[in-house]
Amino acid sequence: MATKKKRTQSAHTDSWVVMAADSAIDTQKDDSDPAFVRLRNPSTDAASLYLLGSGDVQLFEVKVFEEEFHSWFVGQTVQRDGRLMFVTPMDPLYLILPYLIKSDKEGKFQPMDQVVMDEEFPACSRLLSCTCSLTSLHHVAEEKEVGDLKFHRYSQEKTLNWLKRKVERTVTALKKRHISVGEGVKSSTYVRVKSESDYNEEDYLRYAHGLISEYISEDLSKALLSHLQLPELTSPKETEPPSKKRKLSDNPVEAGEDYTKFNSADFTRKPPKKMTTAQKTLAKVDKSGMKPMSSFFSPKVKAENK
Amino acid sequence: MDLSHFDSNNSVSCRLASQVPDVCRTEDCCLGIDEAGRGPVLGPMVYGICFCPVSKKGELKDLKVADSKTLTEEERENLFEKIDEANSFVGWALQILSPNTISTSMLQRTKYNLNALSHDTAIGLVQYALDSGVQLKEVFVDTVGPAEKYEDKLSKLFPGIEVTVRPKADSLFPVVSAASICAKVARDRAVKGWNFQEDLGEVDADYGSGYPGDPKTKAWLQKYLDPVFGYPQFVRFSWSTAKILMDNKGVAVHWDDDEEDGEKAAQRKNNKSMLSYFSASAGGNTQNPTPQTHRFFTERRLKNLDTL
């Protein structure tokens, strides 16, 4: 999509159209403005944009709606990019988790401010000041308190249980919002007549697992899949609906016609039937100099040479 | 002719009509159809019908109606007054197609060309006469496109009416001449007093004839080109004159039904060349190494951002 990228880059302006909760841009509680920060995306391991609001107390993720052929009219100006940004609350634990997992290789209890460090994304330490960060660490790590200091060590078991609960909550949300999770429906605007009860629980679990996997590493996603006792899909074909009608009976399938007889030794071609008078007269016609019918369907090589 | 209704909203199509004379409801009538303002890049296209009893054809001739193109504007105005005064036996009706109607028809997703629009307007007016109780027996039309095809189409639509489609019908049949005068007068009046819906301040009304070849029209189009919006609704956007100017001087606007060069479009849509499926290396390269975003997001066109 090289051209697309070019287009959006040249369209960068100083203004964006953003949908955000009031709490995200609230500056009254403390004087600090909400700030966009680049942090390591736990799923892709690359940079993604996030927003820290109310003096780093709240974390928001930034998603952008982007489709070709859109522009904005904003007041008396035209904005070339038709992007719509969404700033939505996010659990900071997702972003802290990769650092915990990484430090777990040392297998020690460590203070969090030593764990959450990243030369590439120095802003990551600000994640620890989010309200629910330190208080919810027990979902994914074991804790030890020595005097005033707290030490943490990553626990996969705890993490998987925590993620499982996330998946379950996502399933509830999916059902409430009537989001079609079944295979085959690829359009979100296509309203299904079928009620949600037509989807089985596994469809929901798999869909929710996929959604949560957008926020965790691939390894963790696989571990979660087995923790949810969902078999891994090996080939993409399995996700497609059966292309043919299922057979109605359990009887073994038999070929309608037996072609093997043509291969057997005793098969001999029947002698041609007697020709009609018309066919006989046609056969007598002088065909010298006539092109066979098939020559009219041969490739156009000759025509090009002319 | 009261154009105030059209002037109040000149972005849509509008119908004007005279009273239907009583004789037209009882006697066999003939009807002429003609149009004015087919070629100009500015202003509306007007379709006119005129009808009178077959027995009064001579009286219509006595009014000395002639092909509107051979008349001066003043002569046309006078003749229109005469036609309008002869309301004891002559009736007329007009359909004013605003330039905006023409633009949006021709430029919509499923293209609706000017000929189809013209035919449908003519048909609509004949239907109006029938609905008003005019005893139509003969219809005379100046052709749009191939005459035979058009005649066939109209004959099928209005069985029982004798349809004659002829090029130059406006100089052959007085009833078509009369229709052409009505149409032309309405068009002249609409263009002269054009009520710009846009807030343009004092608009320079010196736009000439409105035909693409007129230097005054060209100069006016140059002057009133807005880089973002193009033109006021007075201009037919679908005319190549307007299109070329907007392409050259306006901001590029891309629509999702724009036709693009095959290769470019394919690249933009991330299509693969058919040939790639036959090359030896294709098998290994088709797998996309980057992880797929969940369909919840792709279906909603949602993406992560890495910079503002």
Coordinates of N, CA and C in Angstrom, one line a residue, chain B residues 29-207:
Chain B
C29 N -55.9 16.8 -30.4 CA -54.9 17.8 -30.3 C -53.6 17.4 -30.9
C30 N -52.8 18.3 -31.3 CA -51.4 18.0 -31.6 C -50.5 18.7 -30.6
L31 N -49.3 18.1 -30.5 CA -48.4 18.6 -29.4 C -47.0 18.7 -30.0
G32 N -46.2 19.7 -29.7 CA -44.8 19.9 -30.1 C -43.9 19.9 -28.9
I33 N -42.7 19.3 -29.1 CA -41.8 19.3 -28.0 C -40.5 19.9 -28.5
D34 N -39.9 20.7 -27.7 CA -38.5 21.2 -28.1 C -37.8 21.6 -26.8
E35 N -36.5 21.8 -26.9 CA -35.7 22.1 -25.8 C -34.8 23.3 -26.0
A36 N -34.4 24.0 -25.0 CA -33.5 25.1 -25.1 C -32.4 25.0 -24.1
G37 N -31.2 25.3 -24.5 CA -30.1 25.2 -23.5 C -29.5 23.9 -23.3
R38 N -29.3 23.1 -24.4 CA -28.7 21.8 -24.3 C -27.2 21.9 -24.2
G39 N -26.7 22.8 -25.0 CA -25.2 22.9 -25.1 C -24.5 23.7 -24.0
P40 N -25.1 24.8 -23.4 CA -24.3 25.7 -22.6 C -23.7 25.0 -21.3
V41 N -22.6 25.5 -20.9 CA -22.1 25.0 -19.6 C -22.7 25.7 -18.4
L42 N -23.4 26.8 -18.7 CA -24.1 27.6 -17.6 C -25.6 27.5 -17.7
G43 N -26.2 27.5 -16.6 CA -27.7 27.6 -16.6 C -28.5 26.4 -16.9
P44 N -29.8 26.5 -16.8 CA -30.6 25.3 -16.9 C -30.9 24.9 -18.3
M45 N -31.4 23.7 -18.5 CA -31.9 23.2 -19.8 C -33.4 23.2 -19.6
V46 N -34.1 23.8 -20.6 CA -35.5 23.9 -20.5 C -36.2 23.1 -21.6
Y47 N -37.2 22.2 -21.1 CA -38.0 21.5 -22.1 C -39.4 22.1 -22.1
G48 N -39.8 22.3 -23.4 CA -41.2 22.9 -23.5 C -42.1 22.1 -24.4
I49 N -43.4 22.1 -24.0 CA -44.4 21.5 -24.9 C -45.4 22.6 -25.2
C50 N -46.0 22.5 -26.4 CA -47.1 23.4 -26.7 C -48.1 22.5 -27.4
F51 N -49.4 22.7 -27.1 CA -50.4 21.9 -27.7 C -51.6 22.8 -28.1
C52 N -52.3 22.3 -29.2 CA -53.5 23.0 -29.6 C -54.4 22.0 -30.4
P53 N -55.7 22.2 -30.6 CA -56.5 21.3 -31.4 C -55.9 21.3 -32.8
V54 N -56.0 20.1 -33.4 CA -55.5 19.9 -34.7 C -56.2 20.9 -35.7
S55 N -57.5 21.1 -35.4 CA -58.2 22.1 -36.3 C -57.7 23.5 -36.2
K56 N -56.9 23.8 -35.2 CA -56.5 25.2 -35.0 C -55.0 25.4 -35.4
K57 N -54.5 24.4 -36.1 CA -53.1 24.5 -36.5 C -52.9 25.8 -37.3
G58 N -53.8 26.1 -38.2 CA -53.7 27.3 -39.1 C -53.6 28.5 -38.3
E59 N -54.4 28.6 -37.2 CA -54.4 29.8 -36.4 C -53.1 30.0 -35.7
L60 N -52.5 28.9 -35.3 CA -51.2 28.9 -34.7 C -50.1 29.4 -35.7
K61 N -50.3 29.0 -36.9 CA -49.4 29.5 -38.0 C -49.5 31.0 -38.2
D62 N -50.7 31.5 -38.0 CA -51.0 32.9 -38.2 C -50.2 33.7 -37.2
L63 N -49.9 33.1 -36.0 CA -49.2 33.9 -35.0 C -47.7 34.1 -35.5
K64 N -47.4 33.5 -36.6 CA -46.0 33.6 -37.2 C -44.9 33.1 -36.2
V65 N -45.2 32.0 -35.5 CA -44.2 31.5 -34.7 C -43.2 30.8 -35.7
A66 N -41.9 31.0 -35.4 CA -40.9 30.4 -36.2 C -39.8 29.8 -35.3
D67 N -38.9 29.1 -35.9 CA -37.8 28.5 -35.2 C -37.1 29.6 -34.3
S68 N -37.0 29.3 -33.0 CA -36.6 30.3 -32.1 C -35.2 30.8 -32.4
K69 N -34.4 30.0 -33.1 CA -33.0 30.4 -33.3 C -32.9 31.5 -34.3
T70 N -34.0 31.7 -35.2 CA -33.9 32.7 -36.2 C -34.4 34.0 -35.7
L71 N -34.9 34.0 -34.4 CA -35.5 35.2 -33.8 C -34.6 35.9 -32.9
T72 N -34.8 37.2 -32.7 CA -34.1 38.0 -31.7 C -34.8 37.7 -30.4
E73 N -34.1 38.1 -29.3 CA -34.7 37.9 -28.0 C -36.0 38.6 -27.9
E74 N -36.0 39.9 -28.4 CA -37.3 40.7 -28.3 C -38.4 40.0 -29.0
E75 N -38.1 39.5 -30.3 CA -39.1 38.9 -31.1 C -39.7 37.7 -30.3
R76 N -38.8 37.0 -29.7 CA -39.2 35.8 -29.0 C -40.2 36.1 -27.8
E77 N -39.8 37.2 -27.1 CA -40.6 37.6 -26.0 C -42.0 38.0 -26.5
N78 N -42.0 38.7 -27.6 CA -43.3 39.2 -28.2 C -44.2 38.0 -28.6
L79 N -43.5 37.0 -29.2 CA -44.2 35.8 -29.7 C -44.7 35.0 -28.5
F80 N -43.9 34.9 -27.4 CA -44.4 34.2 -26.3 C -45.7 34.9 -25.7
E81 N -45.6 36.2 -25.7 CA -46.8 36.9 -25.2 C -48.1 36.5 -26.0
K82 N -47.8 36.5 -27.3 CA -49.0 36.1 -28.2 C -49.5 34.7 -28.0
I83 N -48.5 33.8 -27.8 CA -48.9 32.4 -27.5 C -49.7 32.3 -26.2
D84 N -49.2 33.1 -25.2 CA -49.8 33.0 -23.9 C -51.2 33.7 -24.0
E85 N -51.3 34.7 -24.8 CA -52.6 35.3 -24.9 C -53.6 34.4 -25.7
A86 N -53.1 33.6 -26.5 CA -54.0 32.7 -27.3 C -54.5 31.5 -26.4
N87 N -54.7 31.8 -25.1 CA -54.9 30.7 -24.2 C -56.3 30.0 -24.4
S88 N -57.1 30.6 -25.3 CA -58.4 29.9 -25.6 C -58.2 28.6 -26.4
F89 N -57.0 28.5 -27.0 CA -56.8 27.2 -27.8 C -55.4 26.7 -27.7
V90 N -54.4 27.5 -27.2 CA -53.1 27.0 -27.1 C -52.7 26.8 -25.6
G91 N -52.1 25.7 -25.3 CA -51.6 25.5 -23.9 C -50.1 25.2 -24.0
W92 N -49.4 25.4 -22.9 CA -48.0 25.1 -22.9 C -47.6 24.6 -21.5
A93 N -46.5 23.9 -21.5 CA -45.9 23.5 -20.2 C -44.4 23.4 -20.3
L94 N -43.7 23.7 -19.2 CA -42.2 23.7 -19.3 C -41.7 22.9 -18.2
Q95 N -40.5 22.2 -18.4 CA -39.8 21.6 -17.4 C -38.4 22.2 -17.4
I96 N -38.1 22.8 -16.3 CA -36.8 23.5 -16.2 C -35.9 22.5 -15.4
L97 N -34.8 22.0 -16.1 CA -33.8 21.2 -15.4 C -32.7 22.0 -15.0
S98 N -32.5 22.2 -13.7 CA -31.5 23.1 -13.2 C -30.1 22.5 -13.6
P99 N -29.1 23.4 -13.7 CA -27.8 22.9 -14.0 C -27.3 21.9 -12.9
N100 N -27.8 22.1 -11.7 CA -27.4 21.1 -10.6 C -28.0 19.7 -10.9
T101 N -29.3 19.7 -11.4 CA -29.9 18.4 -11.7 C -29.1 17.7 -12.8
I102 N -28.7 18.5 -13.8 CA -27.9 18.0 -14.9 C -26.6 17.4 -14.4
S103 N -25.9 18.2 -13.5 CA -24.6 17.8 -13.0 C -24.8 16.5 -12.2
T104 N -25.7 16.5 -11.3 CA -25.8 15.3 -10.4 C -26.3 14.1 -11.2
S105 N -27.1 14.3 -12.2 CA -27.6 13.1 -13.0 C -26.4 12.5 -13.7
M106 N -25.6 13.4 -14.4 CA -24.6 12.9 -15.2 C -23.4 12.4 -14.5
L107 N -23.2 12.9 -13.2 CA -22.0 12.5 -12.5 C -22.3 11.5 -11.4
Q108 N -23.5 11.0 -11.3 CA -23.8 10.1 -10.2 C -23.2 8.7 -10.4
R109 N -23.2 7.9 -9.4 CA -22.6 6.6 -9.5 C -23.0 5.8 -10.7
T110 N -24.3 5.7 -10.9 CA -24.8 5.0 -12.1 C -25.1 6.2 -13.1
K111 N -24.3 6.3 -14.1 CA -24.4 7.5 -14.9 C -25.8 7.6 -15.7
Y112 N -26.3 8.8 -15.7 CA -27.5 9.1 -16.3 C -27.3 10.1 -17.4
N113 N -27.1 9.8 -18.6 CA -26.6 10.7 -19.6 C -27.7 11.7 -20.0
L114 N -27.2 12.8 -20.7 CA -28.0 13.9 -21.1 C -29.2 13.4 -22.0
N115 N -28.9 12.5 -22.9 CA -29.9 12.0 -23.8 C -31.0 11.3 -23.1
A116 N -30.6 10.5 -22.1 CA -31.7 9.8 -21.3 C -32.5 10.8 -20.5
L117 N -31.8 11.7 -19.9 CA -32.4 12.8 -19.2 C -33.4 13.6 -20.0
S118 N -33.0 13.9 -21.3 CA -33.8 14.6 -22.2 C -35.1 13.8 -22.6
H119 N -34.8 12.6 -22.9 CA -36.0 11.7 -23.3 C -37.0 11.6 -22.2
D120 N -36.5 11.4 -21.0 CA -37.4 11.2 -19.8 C -38.1 12.5 -19.5
T121 N -37.5 13.6 -19.7 CA -38.2 14.9 -19.5 C -39.3 15.1 -20.5
A122 N -39.0 14.8 -21.8 CA -40.0 14.9 -22.8 C -41.2 14.0 -22.5
I123 N -40.8 12.8 -22.2 CA -41.9 11.8 -21.9 C -42.8 12.3 -20.7
G124 N -42.1 12.8 -19.7 CA -42.8 13.4 -18.5 C -43.8 14.4 -18.9
L125 N -43.4 15.3 -19.9 CA -44.3 16.4 -20.3 C -45.4 15.9 -21.1
V126 N -45.2 14.9 -21.9 CA -46.3 14.3 -22.7 C -47.3 13.7 -21.7
Q127 N -46.8 13.0 -20.8 CA -47.6 12.3 -19.8 C -48.4 13.4 -19.0
Y128 N -47.7 14.5 -18.7 CA -48.5 15.6 -18.0 C -49.7 16.1 -18.8
A129 N -49.4 16.2 -20.1 CA -50.5 16.7 -21.0 C -51.7 15.7 -21.0
L130 N -51.3 14.4 -21.1 CA -52.3 13.3 -21.1 C -53.1 13.4 -19.7
D131 N -52.3 13.5 -18.6 CA -52.9 13.5 -17.3 C -53.9 14.7 -17.1
S132 N -53.6 15.8 -17.8 CA -54.4 17.0 -17.7 C -55.6 16.9 -18.6
G133 N -55.8 15.8 -19.3 CA -57.0 15.6 -20.1 C -56.9 16.1 -21.6
V134 N -55.7 16.4 -22.0 CA -55.5 16.9 -23.4 C -55.7 15.7 -24.3
Q135 N -56.6 15.8 -25.3 CA -56.9 14.7 -26.2 C -55.8 14.6 -27.3
L136 N -54.7 14.0 -26.9 CA -53.5 14.0 -27.8 C -53.7 13.0 -29.0
K137 N -53.5 13.4 -30.2 CA -53.5 12.5 -31.3 C -52.1 12.5 -32.1
E138 N -51.5 13.7 -32.1 CA -50.2 13.8 -32.8 C -49.2 14.5 -31.9
V139 N -48.0 13.9 -32.0 CA -46.9 14.5 -31.2 C -45.7 14.7 -32.2
F140 N -45.2 15.9 -32.2 CA -44.0 16.3 -33.0 C -42.8 16.6 -32.1
V141 N -41.7 16.0 -32.4 CA -40.5 16.2 -31.6 C -39.3 16.5 -32.4
D142 N -38.5 17.5 -31.9 CA -37.2 17.7 -32.5 C -36.3 16.6 -31.9
T143 N -35.5 16.0 -32.7 CA -34.8 14.7 -32.2 C -33.7 15.0 -31.3
V144 N -33.5 14.0 -30.4 CA -32.3 13.9 -29.6 C -31.8 12.6 -29.8
G145 N -30.6 12.5 -30.4 CA -30.0 11.2 -30.7 C -30.7 10.7 -32.0
P146 N -30.5 9.4 -32.3 CA -31.1 8.9 -33.6 C -32.6 9.0 -33.6
A147 N -33.2 9.6 -34.7 CA -34.6 9.9 -34.7 C -35.4 8.7 -34.7
E148 N -35.0 7.6 -35.5 CA -35.9 6.4 -35.6 C -36.1 5.8 -34.2
K149 N -35.0 5.6 -33.5 CA -35.0 5.0 -32.2 C -35.9 5.7 -31.3
Y150 N -35.7 7.0 -31.3 CA -36.5 7.9 -30.4 C -38.0 7.8 -30.7
E151 N -38.3 7.8 -32.0 CA -39.7 7.7 -32.4 C -40.3 6.4 -32.0
D152 N -39.5 5.3 -32.1 CA -39.9 4.0 -31.7 C -40.2 4.0 -30.2
K153 N -39.3 4.6 -29.5 CA -39.5 4.6 -28.0 C -40.8 5.3 -27.6
L154 N -41.0 6.5 -28.2 CA -42.2 7.3 -27.9 C -43.4 6.6 -28.3
S155 N -43.4 6.0 -29.5 CA -44.6 5.3 -30.0 C -45.0 4.2 -29.1
K156 N -44.0 3.5 -28.6 CA -44.3 2.3 -27.7 C -44.9 2.8 -26.4
L157 N -44.4 3.9 -26.0 CA -44.8 4.4 -24.7 C -46.2 5.0 -24.7
F158 N -46.5 5.6 -25.9 CA -47.8 6.3 -26.0 C -48.6 5.7 -27.2
P159 N -49.1 4.4 -27.0 CA -49.8 3.8 -28.1 C -51.1 4.7 -28.4
G160 N -51.4 4.7 -29.7 CA -52.6 5.5 -30.1 C -52.3 6.9 -30.5
I161 N -51.0 7.3 -30.2 CA -50.6 8.7 -30.6 C -49.6 8.6 -31.7
E162 N -49.8 9.4 -32.7 CA -48.9 9.3 -33.9 C -47.7 10.2 -33.5
V163 N -46.6 9.6 -33.4 CA -45.4 10.3 -33.0 C -44.5 10.6 -34.3
T164 N -44.1 11.8 -34.4 CA -43.2 12.2 -35.5 C -41.9 12.8 -34.9
V165 N -40.8 12.1 -35.1 CA -39.5 12.7 -34.6 C -38.7 13.1 -35.8
R166 N -38.3 14.3 -35.9 CA -37.6 14.9 -37.1 C -36.5 15.8 -36.6
P167 N -35.3 15.7 -37.2 CA -34.4 16.8 -37.0 C -35.0 18.1 -37.6
K168 N -34.7 19.2 -36.9 CA -35.1 20.5 -37.4 C -36.7 20.6 -37.3
A169 N -37.3 19.8 -36.5 CA -38.8 19.9 -36.4 C -39.2 21.3 -36.0
D170 N -38.4 22.0 -35.3 CA -38.8 23.4 -34.9 C -39.0 24.3 -36.0
S171 N -38.4 24.0 -37.2 CA -38.7 24.9 -38.3 C -39.8 24.3 -39.3
L172 N -40.1 23.1 -39.0 CA -41.1 22.4 -39.9 C -42.5 22.5 -39.4
F173 N -42.7 22.4 -38.1 CA -44.0 22.3 -37.5 C -44.3 23.5 -36.6
P174 N -45.3 24.3 -36.9 CA -45.5 25.5 -36.0 C -45.7 25.1 -34.5
V175 N -46.3 24.0 -34.2 CA -46.5 23.6 -32.8 C -45.2 23.4 -32.1
V176 N -44.2 22.9 -32.9 CA -42.8 22.7 -32.3 C -42.1 24.0 -32.1
S177 N -42.3 24.9 -33.1 CA -41.7 26.3 -33.0 C -42.3 27.0 -31.8
A178 N -43.6 26.8 -31.6 CA -44.2 27.5 -30.4 C -43.5 26.9 -29.1
A179 N -43.4 25.6 -29.1 CA -42.7 25.0 -27.9 C -41.3 25.5 -27.7
S180 N -40.6 25.6 -28.8 CA -39.2 26.1 -28.7 C -39.1 27.5 -28.2
I181 N -40.1 28.3 -28.6 CA -40.1 29.7 -28.2 C -40.4 29.8 -26.6
C182 N -41.3 29.0 -26.2 CA -41.6 28.9 -24.7 C -40.4 28.5 -24.0
A183 N -39.7 27.5 -24.5 CA -38.5 26.9 -23.8 C -37.4 28.0 -23.7
K184 N -37.2 28.6 -24.9 CA -36.1 29.5 -25.0 C -36.3 30.8 -24.1
V185 N -37.6 31.2 -24.1 CA -37.9 32.4 -23.3 C -37.7 32.1 -21.8
A186 N -38.1 30.9 -21.4 CA -37.9 30.5 -20.0 C -36.5 30.4 -19.7
R187 N -35.7 29.9 -20.6 CA -34.3 29.7 -20.3 C -33.6 31.1 -20.2
D188 N -33.9 32.0 -21.1 CA -33.3 33.3 -21.1 C -33.6 34.0 -19.8
R189 N -34.9 33.9 -19.4 CA -35.3 34.6 -18.2 C -34.6 34.0 -16.9
A190 N -34.5 32.7 -16.9 CA -33.9 32.0 -15.8 C -32.4 32.4 -15.6
V191 N -31.7 32.4 -16.8 CA -30.3 32.7 -16.8 C -30.0 34.2 -16.4
K192 N -30.9 35.1 -16.9 CA -30.7 36.5 -16.7 C -30.8 36.8 -15.2
G193 N -31.9 36.3 -14.6 CA -32.1 36.7 -13.2 C -31.6 35.6 -12.3
W194 N -30.5 34.9 -12.7 CA -30.1 33.8 -11.8 C -29.8 34.2 -10.4
N195 N -30.5 33.4 -9.6 CA -30.4 33.7 -8.1 C -29.4 32.8 -7.5
F196 N -28.2 33.3 -7.3 CA -27.1 32.4 -6.8 C -27.4 32.0 -5.4
Q197 N -27.4 30.7 -5.2 CA -27.7 30.2 -3.8 C -26.4 30.4 -2.9
E198 N -25.3 30.5 -3.6 CA -24.0 30.6 -2.8 C -23.8 32.0 -2.4
D199 N -23.1 32.1 -1.3 CA -22.7 33.5 -0.8 C -21.5 34.0 -1.6
L200 N -21.7 34.6 -2.7 CA -20.6 35.0 -3.5 C -20.4 36.5 -3.6
G201 N -21.3 37.2 -2.8 CA -21.2 38.7 -2.8 C -21.8 39.2 -4.2
E202 N -21.3 40.2 -4.7 CA -21.7 40.8 -6.0 C -21.2 39.9 -7.1
V203 N -22.1 39.2 -7.8 CA -21.6 38.3 -8.8 C -21.6 39.0 -10.2
D204 N -20.5 38.9 -10.9 CA -20.3 39.5 -12.2 C -21.3 38.7 -13.1
A205 N -22.3 39.5 -13.6 CA -23.4 38.8 -14.4 C -23.0 38.8 -15.9
D206 N -21.8 39.1 -16.2 CA -21.4 39.2 -17.6 C -20.8 37.9 -18.0
Y207 N -21.6 36.8 -18.1 CA -21.1 35.5 -18.4 C -21.4 35.1 -19.9

